[in-house]
Amino acid sequence: MTNQRTTRKVKLQVWLTEQEHELLQQAATTTGQGMSSYVRSTVLKAIKADLGVSVDNLSNQ
């Protein structure tokens, strides 16, 4: 059974300083992602790290 993304939506609102925004923009650009995609993937990696999920199992989870 594969885990597929659903249409569930979670709105995340963050307030960034200008410097933090520039860092986010730089990181997203460096990885070739848009800022939303970068934030999504980074948040999921952090959550999974907190829960002890292997980095090898990050895709489609």
CSV table of C-alpha atoms in Angstrom, one decimal, residues 5-54:
chain,number,residue,atom,x,y,z
A,5,ARG,CA,-0.9,12.8,-0.8
A,6,THR,CA,-4.5,13.9,-0.2
A,7,THR,CA,-6.2,17.2,-0.5
A,8,ARG,CA,-6.0,17.8,3.2
A,9,LYS,CA,-4.8,21.3,3.8
A,10,VAL,CA,-2.9,22.7,6.7
A,11,LYS,CA,-2.3,26.4,6.6
A,12,LEU,CA,1.0,27.5,8.0
A,13,GLN,CA,1.7,31.1,8.7
A,14,VAL,CA,5.0,32.3,9.8
A,15,TRP,CA,6.4,35.8,10.4
A,16,LEU,CA,10.0,36.2,9.2
A,17,THR,CA,12.4,39.0,9.5
A,18,GLU,CA,13.8,40.4,6.2
A,19,GLN,CA,17.0,38.4,6.9
A,20,GLU,CA,15.1,35.2,7.5
A,21,HIS,CA,13.1,35.7,4.4
A,22,GLU,CA,16.3,36.2,2.4
A,23,LEU,CA,17.8,33.0,3.8
A,24,LEU,CA,14.6,31.0,3.0
A,25,GLN,CA,14.6,32.4,-0.5
A,26,GLN,CA,18.3,31.6,-1.0
A,27,ALA,CA,17.9,28.0,0.3
A,28,ALA,CA,14.9,27.4,-1.9
A,29,THR,CA,16.7,28.8,-4.9
A,30,THR,CA,19.8,26.7,-4.2
A,31,THR,CA,17.8,23.5,-4.0
A,32,GLY,CA,15.8,24.4,-7.1
A,33,GLN,CA,12.5,24.6,-5.3
A,34,GLY,CA,9.9,27.3,-4.7
A,35,MET,CA,9.7,28.6,-1.2
A,36,SER,CA,6.5,26.7,-0.5
A,37,SER,CA,7.9,23.4,-1.7
A,38,TYR,CA,11.1,24.0,0.3
A,39,VAL,CA,9.2,24.8,3.5
A,40,ARG,CA,7.0,21.8,3.1
A,41,SER,CA,9.9,19.4,2.5
A,42,THR,CA,12.0,20.9,5.3
A,43,VAL,CA,9.1,20.8,7.8
A,44,LEU,CA,8.4,17.2,7.0
A,45,LYS,CA,12.0,16.3,7.4
A,46,ALA,CA,12.1,18.0,10.7
A,47,ILE,CA,8.9,16.3,11.9
A,48,LYS,CA,10.2,12.9,10.8
A,49,ALA,CA,13.5,13.5,12.5
A,50,ASP,CA,11.8,14.4,15.7
A,51,LEU,CA,9.8,11.1,15.4
A,52,GLY,CA,12.8,9.0,14.6
A,53,VAL,CA,11.7,8.2,11.0
A,54,SER,CA,14.7,7.2,8.8
